[in-house]
């Protein structure tokens, strides 16, 4: 999901109606890649958020006041405040078919433009005056792009125009037929042909056109089976309102009732995804999808593709586990192999030359077996072949219990990563999950580089007012550190019972550890677990010396003994600080 050209056009129209003519009363650094503006227009304050995040760039009005989220002011933020605060937003525009927005501002030091390029992996925000870049969110030098530099004191060069694509408002049915005649890749799908040949044709829009023309089966259909005439009619009907700039913003609601937010957004009705509903504005649709720009909700959209990777891996492992468990209980096929070999030996002297099957009964109360024979082999050789297959199947069965255990461990590890993802509240936490998926072979793609120099996330260290030290691991990698690097044998170790979650360690310094400290640690273990939304959670408490790594398990996967269990309400460390 990304901001396509039509969504950008709808946003521009929304901004022209609601923001243009307004005074920019405040400009802040919301995060390492995003700027926020308070615009007073039409007797109302609105809050505009611009983000150049490389994975989930975004531009929209948010419902609540934006807060400063960086420890130190960014250089571009300082310049934006100098050139923009107190100015008037005079115009908003979009180059035709481009995913770029220009905000023109008459500011304290003359007219400037804020140019937002919300394109994945290349997203940027630039402050431009008189065609010259004053500063830029992400500096792009000649080592990265020799043609288009994005550096202070250089001329602003727009993104290169798209070539080889046609305006969807102007093509004919003959053009549509030609697109498919030019397609020679046997693996290319129908919707991909539309995206390749037409301007503004995102995969989401292309899939919607295919669905309206050819139904559910068309989404998986190869281009060679496409119906260009039907596709042209479906496209014409769908994009006609877009041509008139009659936007119909909406979202696809999450099918899981326990999950908030949206799984997709659009400026036209969506039929190929269940749960689409109209919403009051394009900005509201983006807010529902991306979440708030600060706090845990800011990363909702970034978690979606990671969650999908985990769910697909879990489904494959569950199918494998079911198959392995069935093989443990259903040994009839193996027994048939043994019985076939024995029957061939019993009837070997009655077999005829070139005979290809033997019909014989092994058990009196069961039907006869139909045993295939290789006429090129002797009866003894045929029997030996069945015995070899039986022994091979029996040997394979000997390996099944270990395979079942390994598969269950891998499933448990994925369950832990799923919990890690849900409790992630920053980019490093999400990157930790992606790193684990990548190193475990579940993800082969390229991870997006984070801006702002963010490194790996670290466990939380808490020192209570009476000087007790606690360590909290919020994901599998941190759990490994907390238990086996920060924990000593006599330290207390806590974990939510029977569910994936945090390892919490209370350091033993020679003093008895009070129940209230143990309860606080248990509350955090419950909060950073898969049961964080429950009212009460059982949390096991033992000593670190009784905790052992699971052989062959992933990071942070352990077994333990000598535990006692406490029932506690989940609470975060921030909540406990307020006591």
XYZ file of C-alpha atoms in Angstrom:
579
model
C 0.000 0.000 0.000
C 1.356 3.423 -0.933
C 0.348 6.912 -1.948
C -0.429 6.629 -5.657
C -0.950 9.524 -8.053
C -4.733 9.552 -7.655
C -4.519 9.637 -3.856
C -2.038 12.512 -4.105
C -4.495 14.376 -6.372
C -7.295 13.835 -3.862
C -5.073 15.107 -1.041
C -4.165 18.207 -3.051
C -7.854 18.979 -3.558
C -8.498 18.450 0.154
C -5.629 20.782 1.090
C -6.813 23.428 -1.383
C -10.223 23.379 0.290
C -9.120 23.246 3.921
C -5.576 24.638 4.277
C -4.839 27.188 1.560
C -5.098 30.732 2.858
C -4.280 29.573 6.363
C -1.527 30.874 8.620
C 1.213 28.499 9.710
C 1.310 29.097 13.435
C 3.780 26.384 14.424
C 6.295 24.023 12.814
C 7.868 21.132 14.727
C 10.069 18.067 14.312
C 7.640 15.213 14.914
C 10.222 12.462 14.429
C 13.523 11.807 12.644
C 11.860 11.830 9.222
C 8.743 13.925 9.752
C 7.652 17.544 10.127
C 4.403 18.854 11.561
C 2.548 22.133 10.996
C -0.288 23.831 12.818
C -2.313 25.702 10.184
C -5.073 28.103 11.167
C -7.494 28.288 8.223
C -11.214 28.961 7.898
C -11.498 29.668 11.641
C -10.082 26.270 12.574
C -6.714 24.793 13.556
C -5.565 21.805 11.525
C -2.454 19.688 11.929
C -0.527 18.684 8.823
C 2.011 15.854 9.004
C 4.710 15.306 6.354
C 6.864 12.171 6.592
C 9.837 11.080 4.469
C 10.127 7.675 6.085
C 11.635 5.336 3.501
C 9.202 2.491 4.232
C 5.937 4.342 4.936
C 6.060 7.953 3.694
C 2.867 9.904 4.202
C 1.232 13.330 3.871
C -2.070 14.088 5.526
C -3.972 16.084 8.131
C -4.163 14.369 11.519
C -6.979 14.842 14.036
C -4.871 15.725 17.090
C -2.196 18.268 17.896
C 1.252 17.073 16.880
C 4.008 16.785 19.465
C 7.732 17.254 19.161
C 9.343 13.808 19.098
C 13.078 14.396 18.650
C 15.589 15.056 21.404
C 17.520 17.551 19.300
C 16.138 19.861 16.611
C 16.894 18.798 13.030
C 18.744 21.213 10.741
C 15.903 21.203 8.226
C 13.447 21.777 11.081
C 15.322 24.888 12.191
C 15.293 26.319 8.669
C 11.636 25.447 8.133
C 10.713 27.322 11.295
C 12.739 30.319 10.168
C 11.233 30.477 6.677
C 7.712 29.179 7.320
C 6.395 29.993 10.807
C 4.064 32.962 10.640
C 3.718 32.601 6.875
C 0.632 31.932 4.781
C 0.016 28.766 2.796
C -0.871 30.213 -0.598
C -1.086 27.178 -2.892
C -0.801 23.378 -3.072
C -0.096 21.573 -6.352
C 0.949 18.285 -7.937
C 2.919 17.773 -11.163
C 0.728 15.718 -13.525
C 0.773 11.999 -12.676
C 3.639 12.422 -10.224
C 3.699 11.366 -6.579
C 4.917 14.781 -5.482
C 3.216 17.647 -3.609
C 4.337 21.304 -3.623
C 3.285 23.533 -0.724
C 3.824 27.229 -1.593
C 4.243 29.506 1.429
C 4.578 33.273 1.667
C 6.850 33.355 4.706
C 8.844 35.843 6.809
C 11.767 35.712 4.362
C 9.877 35.541 1.096
C 8.099 32.869 -0.863
C 9.343 29.309 -0.319
C 8.175 25.853 -1.280
C 8.090 22.685 0.748
C 8.315 19.827 -1.733
C 7.219 16.402 -0.470
C 8.143 13.311 -2.481
C 6.365 10.429 -0.672
C 7.852 7.565 -2.689
C 9.059 4.403 -0.933
C 12.854 4.071 -0.663
C 13.266 7.512 -2.267
C 10.985 9.653 -0.125
C 12.146 13.142 0.774
C 11.125 16.587 2.015
C 12.856 19.655 0.568
C 12.749 23.338 1.485
C 13.194 25.317 -1.738
C 13.426 29.047 -2.483
C 13.784 30.468 -5.972
C 14.459 27.006 -7.363
C 17.398 26.453 -4.979
C 17.347 23.874 -2.167
C 17.783 25.484 1.261
C 17.821 22.149 3.052
C 16.530 18.613 2.645
C 15.414 15.820 4.946
C 17.505 13.133 3.211
C 20.602 14.378 1.427
C 21.334 12.625 -1.858
C 24.852 13.173 -3.179
C 26.572 12.191 -6.446
C 27.631 8.809 -5.024
C 23.942 7.870 -4.780
C 22.493 9.714 -7.767
C 24.761 11.443 -10.275
C 21.874 12.995 -12.197
C 19.601 14.328 -9.464
C 21.329 15.795 -6.435
C 19.301 16.729 -3.371
C 21.700 18.937 -1.425
C 21.598 22.450 0.058
C 22.600 25.247 -2.361
C 21.873 23.066 -5.393
C 19.072 23.638 -7.885
C 15.972 21.605 -7.217
C 15.543 19.031 -9.990
C 12.121 17.345 -10.150
C 11.927 13.554 -10.356
C 12.399 12.307 -13.944
C 9.204 12.081 -15.973
C 7.683 8.648 -16.449
C 8.291 7.353 -19.951
C 6.576 4.616 -21.906
C 3.291 4.922 -20.022
C -0.026 6.129 -21.413
C -2.693 8.380 -19.941
C -5.532 6.035 -18.913
C -8.094 8.755 -19.722
C -7.004 8.831 -23.377
C -6.456 5.214 -24.422
C -8.800 3.211 -26.652
C -9.851 -0.422 -26.526
C -7.379 -1.034 -29.374
C -4.611 0.353 -27.146
C -5.645 -2.061 -24.404
C -5.473 -4.982 -26.826
C -2.014 -3.792 -27.875
C -0.732 -3.779 -24.292
C -1.436 -7.494 -23.982
C -0.102 -8.304 -27.428
C 3.205 -6.695 -26.381
C 3.402 -8.895 -23.267
C 5.743 -11.847 -23.784
C 6.493 -12.819 -20.185
C 4.447 -16.013 -19.540
C 4.534 -15.368 -15.776
C 3.183 -11.811 -15.910
C -0.296 -11.419 -14.439
C -3.108 -9.380 -15.922
C -3.050 -6.593 -13.338
C 0.729 -6.208 -13.775
C 0.264 -5.399 -17.471
C -2.031 -2.512 -16.533
C 0.486 -1.160 -14.005
C 3.327 -1.343 -16.526
C 1.534 0.504 -19.328
C -0.695 3.095 -17.633
C 0.038 6.256 -15.675
C -1.289 6.370 -12.115
C -2.089 2.668 -12.194
C -1.093 1.331 -8.766
C -1.305 -2.434 -8.139
C -4.372 -1.831 -5.947
C -6.222 0.053 -8.708
C -5.123 -2.454 -11.350
C -6.380 -5.376 -9.249
C -9.709 -3.620 -8.738
C -10.127 -3.227 -12.502
C -9.267 -6.888 -13.105
C -11.680 -8.002 -10.370
C -14.542 -5.954 -11.787
C -13.891 -7.399 -15.238
C -13.029 -11.017 -14.519
C -13.857 -11.732 -10.902
C -11.756 -13.336 -8.169
C -10.069 -15.769 -10.570
C -8.772 -12.879 -12.653
C -6.524 -11.655 -9.834
C -4.333 -14.767 -10.193
C -4.750 -15.086 -13.919
C -1.850 -14.815 -16.351
C -1.870 -11.971 -18.883
C -2.222 -14.432 -21.752
C -5.750 -15.291 -20.554
C -6.927 -11.672 -20.171
C -9.988 -10.159 -21.832
C -8.809 -6.687 -23.028
C -12.316 -5.598 -24.047
C -13.759 -6.376 -20.629
C -10.807 -4.773 -18.871
C -11.204 -1.598 -20.899
C -14.885 -1.295 -20.017
C -14.226 -1.952 -16.310
C -11.376 0.580 -16.265
C -13.420 3.232 -18.061
C -16.273 2.884 -15.568
C -13.959 2.969 -12.547
C -11.747 5.905 -13.538
C -14.433 8.167 -14.984
C -15.172 9.700 -11.526
C -11.418 10.018 -10.949
C -11.112 11.960 -14.182
C -13.761 14.374 -12.875
C -11.881 14.491 -9.534
C -14.917 13.076 -7.766
C -13.075 11.338 -4.968
C -14.702 8.635 -2.865
C -12.274 8.071 0.011
C -12.624 4.859 1.961
C -10.805 2.179 3.914
C -10.775 -1.607 4.056
C -11.443 -2.463 7.667
C -9.356 -5.084 9.435
C -11.149 -8.457 9.323
C -9.902 -9.220 12.827
C -12.355 -7.513 15.164
C -9.671 -7.288 17.849
C -7.411 -5.268 15.518
C -8.015 -1.577 14.993
C -7.296 0.432 11.869
C -7.430 -0.450 8.199
C -5.622 -2.818 5.851
C -5.986 -0.605 2.758
C -7.234 2.814 1.663
C -8.391 4.268 -1.630
C -10.177 7.205 -3.255
C -12.615 4.899 -5.092
C -14.819 2.009 -3.909
C -12.977 -1.298 -3.541
C -14.802 -4.538 -4.281
C -11.967 -7.090 -4.462
C -11.125 -6.713 -0.759
C -13.830 -7.387 1.864
C -14.744 -4.712 4.360
C -14.392 -1.510 2.314
C -16.388 1.420 3.673
C -16.488 5.145 2.813
C -14.831 7.625 5.152
C -15.169 11.386 5.529
C -11.855 12.466 3.949
C -8.668 11.263 2.340
C -6.689 12.345 5.405
C -9.017 10.337 7.636
C -8.422 7.285 5.441
C -4.647 7.674 5.703
C -4.845 8.192 9.458
C -6.901 5.002 9.817
C -4.332 3.066 7.814
C -1.051 4.539 9.065
C -2.145 5.348 12.605
C -1.056 8.331 14.672
C 2.329 9.875 13.801
C 3.669 9.344 17.316
C 3.579 6.537 19.877
C 3.028 2.836 19.211
C 0.226 3.562 16.754
C 2.706 5.305 14.432
C 4.050 1.946 13.296
C 0.788 0.198 12.444
C 1.344 0.323 8.681
C 4.977 -0.766 8.983
C 3.922 -3.838 10.951
C 1.413 -5.068 8.355
C 3.870 -6.658 5.866
C 5.969 -8.106 8.715
C 2.871 -9.634 10.295
C 1.962 -11.171 6.936
C 5.405 -12.829 6.651
C 5.013 -14.318 10.127
C 1.474 -15.548 9.451
C 2.492 -17.223 6.175
C 5.426 -18.954 7.889
C 3.163 -20.086 10.743
C 0.628 -21.532 8.300
C 3.333 -23.577 6.519
C 4.746 -24.912 9.772
C 1.298 -25.830 11.113
C 0.593 -27.765 7.910
C 3.943 -29.543 8.279
C 3.233 -30.337 11.919
C -0.192 -31.777 11.083
C 1.371 -33.983 8.404
C 4.065 -35.228 10.781
C 1.579 -35.967 13.545
C -0.646 -37.897 11.131
C 2.325 -40.020 10.067
C 2.836 -41.059 13.682
C -0.657 -42.504 14.020
C -1.362 -43.860 10.517
C 0.997 -46.798 9.938
C -1.359 -48.803 7.718
C 0.520 -47.897 4.544
C 3.805 -49.087 6.007
C 2.240 -52.378 7.127
C 0.884 -52.958 3.628
C 4.457 -52.805 2.292
C 5.622 -55.480 4.762
C 2.590 -57.676 4.138
C 3.093 -57.407 0.375
C 6.666 -58.644 0.652
C 5.618 -61.576 2.812
C 2.773 -62.539 0.473
C 5.107 -62.538 -2.538
C 7.406 -64.948 -0.717
C 4.446 -67.148 0.278
C 3.125 -67.367 -3.311
C 6.443 -67.167 -5.173
C 6.265 -70.661 -6.620
C 2.827 -70.056 -8.048
C 3.719 -66.832 -9.873
C 3.795 -66.930 -13.654
C 6.411 -65.408 -15.922
C 5.532 -61.809 -16.927
C 2.876 -61.622 -14.165
C 2.330 -57.929 -13.189
C 0.211 -58.289 -10.053
C -0.630 -60.638 -7.245
C -3.975 -60.712 -5.483
C -3.856 -62.346 -2.072
C -5.395 -62.052 1.385
C -3.122 -61.417 4.378
C -5.776 -61.250 7.103
C -8.874 -63.419 6.921
C -11.126 -60.597 8.099
C -9.736 -58.025 5.637
C -10.013 -57.658 1.844
C -7.307 -59.079 -0.402
C -4.308 -56.949 -1.308
C -3.507 -56.022 -4.915
C 0.290 -56.208 -5.127
C 2.027 -54.838 -8.213
C 4.934 -56.867 -9.537
C 7.839 -55.947 -11.794
C 7.942 -58.724 -14.413
C 11.644 -58.078 -15.038
C 12.468 -59.109 -11.461
C 12.361 -62.499 -9.761
C 9.756 -63.079 -7.032
C 12.515 -62.843 -4.438
C 13.685 -59.508 -5.887
C 10.106 -58.187 -5.926
C 9.659 -59.174 -2.298
C 12.975 -57.569 -1.375
C 11.884 -54.328 -3.048
C 8.789 -54.170 -0.803
C 10.854 -54.971 2.302
C 13.322 -52.199 1.379
C 10.478 -49.692 1.027
C 9.051 -50.860 4.348
C 12.382 -50.458 6.136
C 12.903 -47.042 4.591
C 9.428 -45.903 5.701
C 10.010 -47.340 9.171
C 13.369 -45.546 9.446
C 11.736 -42.309 8.356
C 9.191 -42.806 11.136
C 12.041 -42.979 13.637
C 12.975 -39.407 12.687
C 9.430 -38.060 13.004
C 9.389 -37.394 16.782
C 12.490 -35.221 16.466
C 11.024 -33.427 13.432
C 7.805 -32.816 15.386
C 9.771 -31.336 18.276
C 11.809 -29.127 15.932
C 8.668 -27.931 14.148
C 6.942 -27.124 17.429
C 10.010 -25.158 18.542
C 10.014 -23.186 15.300
C 6.299 -22.468 15.689
C 6.861 -21.321 19.266
C 9.634 -19.029 18.042
C 7.365 -17.515 15.387
C 4.715 -17.007 18.070
C 7.347 -15.119 20.073
C 8.258 -12.983 17.041
C 4.555 -12.225 16.485
C 4.353 -10.980 20.079
C 7.593 -9.028 19.605
C 6.018 -7.295 16.626
C 2.776 -6.442 18.402
C 4.605 -4.907 21.360
C 7.131 -3.043 19.156
C 6.890 0.698 19.730
C 9.763 1.979 17.569
C 11.687 1.219 14.394
C 14.577 -0.660 16.041
C 12.077 -3.050 17.655
C 10.460 -3.741 14.262
C 13.878 -4.127 12.652
C 14.803 -6.707 15.302
C 11.848 -8.829 14.203
C 12.771 -8.441 10.535
C 16.386 -9.383 11.297
C 15.247 -12.561 13.045
C 12.906 -13.474 10.184
C 15.727 -12.891 7.720
C 18.356 -14.879 9.636
C 15.882 -17.738 10.144
C 15.164 -17.939 6.416
C 11.550 -16.776 6.554
C 12.258 -13.527 4.700
C 14.618 -13.171 1.738
C 13.860 -9.560 0.840
C 15.849 -6.436 1.543
C 15.183 -4.634 4.810
C 14.555 -0.903 4.566
C 17.289 1.259 6.054
C 16.148 3.416 8.913
C 16.895 7.091 8.954
C 18.135 8.939 12.009
C 20.942 6.504 12.808
C 18.716 4.168 14.811
C 20.590 1.051 15.898
C 19.433 -2.135 17.558
C 16.945 -1.827 20.357
C 18.140 -2.472 23.898
C 16.501 -4.030 26.968
C 14.940 -1.641 29.461
C 16.935 -1.048 32.653
C 14.845 0.131 35.591
C 16.138 1.265 38.955
C 13.432 1.510 41.619
C 13.439 4.313 44.248
C 14.910 1.841 46.745
C 17.722 0.887 44.301
C 16.501 -2.493 43.057
C 17.584 -3.058 39.426
C 15.338 -4.754 36.884
C 15.998 -5.676 33.257
C 13.115 -6.106 30.779
C 13.548 -7.780 27.402
C 10.820 -6.763 24.973
C 11.686 -9.169 22.150
C 13.489 -12.460 21.585
C 16.939 -10.911 21.057
C 16.608 -8.742 24.145
C 15.335 -11.762 26.124
C 18.552 -13.583 25.291
C 20.566 -10.641 26.602
C 18.483 -10.167 29.743
C 18.551 -13.818 30.836
C 22.014 -14.976 29.817
C 24.099 -11.790 29.880
C 22.459 -9.509 32.432
C 21.122 -12.248 34.717
C 23.079 -14.018 37.437
C 22.267 -17.388 38.983
C 20.546 -15.997 42.082
C 18.644 -13.221 40.283
C 14.873 -13.615 39.998
C 13.549 -14.427 36.524
C 9.940 -13.814 35.410
C 7.886 -14.753 32.350
C 4.165 -14.876 31.516
C 3.056 -18.486 31.790
C 2.514 -20.567 28.605
C 2.580 -17.607 26.189
C 5.299 -15.732 24.262
C 6.563 -12.665 26.061
C 9.269 -10.744 27.886
C 12.000 -12.098 30.101
C 12.295 -9.926 33.207
C 15.178 -10.179 35.651
C 15.389 -8.632 39.139
C 19.024 -8.361 40.216
C 19.829 -9.904 43.609
C 22.188 -7.633 45.567
C 22.152 -9.506 48.869
C 18.907 -7.960 50.101
C 15.625 -9.824 50.225
C 13.472 -8.814 47.252
C 10.081 -7.502 48.501
C 6.815 -8.845 47.093
C 5.889 -5.409 45.734
C 9.063 -5.388 43.584
C 8.326 -8.901 42.337
C 4.739 -7.876 41.542
C 5.983 -4.840 39.579
C 8.339 -7.014 37.544
C 5.554 -9.545 36.988
C 3.226 -6.788 35.791
C 5.787 -5.779 33.151
C 6.319 -9.410 32.112
C 2.541 -9.645 31.606
C 2.407 -6.325 29.734
C 5.105 -7.377 27.242
C 3.441 -10.704 26.495
C 0.771 -12.100 24.203
C -1.770 -11.620 27.039
C -1.143 -7.918 27.622
C -4.836 -7.061 27.108
C -6.082 -9.547 29.740
C -7.240 -8.335 33.125
C -5.111 -10.849 35.046
C -2.153 -12.874 33.773
C -0.297 -15.785 35.431
C 3.434 -15.013 35.623
C 6.032 -17.584 36.615
C 8.894 -16.593 38.941
C 12.087 -18.611 39.434
C 15.846 -18.104 39.718
C 17.968 -17.531 36.615
C 19.991 -20.660 37.475
C 16.895 -22.765 36.808
C 16.432 -21.361 33.278
C 17.921 -23.283 30.325
C 18.007 -22.668 26.587
C 15.922 -25.021 24.465
C 18.230 -27.079 22.294
C 17.659 -26.085 18.687
C 15.295 -23.273 19.714
C 15.486 -19.668 18.570
C 16.836 -16.726 20.528
C 15.292 -16.350 23.974
C 13.523 -19.720 23.877
C 13.961 -21.412 27.252
C 12.666 -24.028 29.618
C 12.639 -23.592 33.394
C 11.764 -25.301 36.661
C 11.209 -24.621 40.390
C 8.820 -21.800 39.560
C 6.005 -20.225 41.539
C 3.125 -18.448 39.806
C 1.605 -15.028 40.547
C -1.565 -13.511 39.102
C -1.035 -9.860 38.156
C -2.574 -7.126 36.020
C -0.381 -6.138 33.028
C 1.269 -2.732 33.444
C 3.970 -0.897 31.501
C 7.065 0.563 33.095
C 5.678 4.067 32.463
C 2.490 3.207 34.308
C 4.456 1.862 37.266
C 6.555 5.035 37.430
C 3.392 7.007 38.197
C 2.744 5.055 41.422
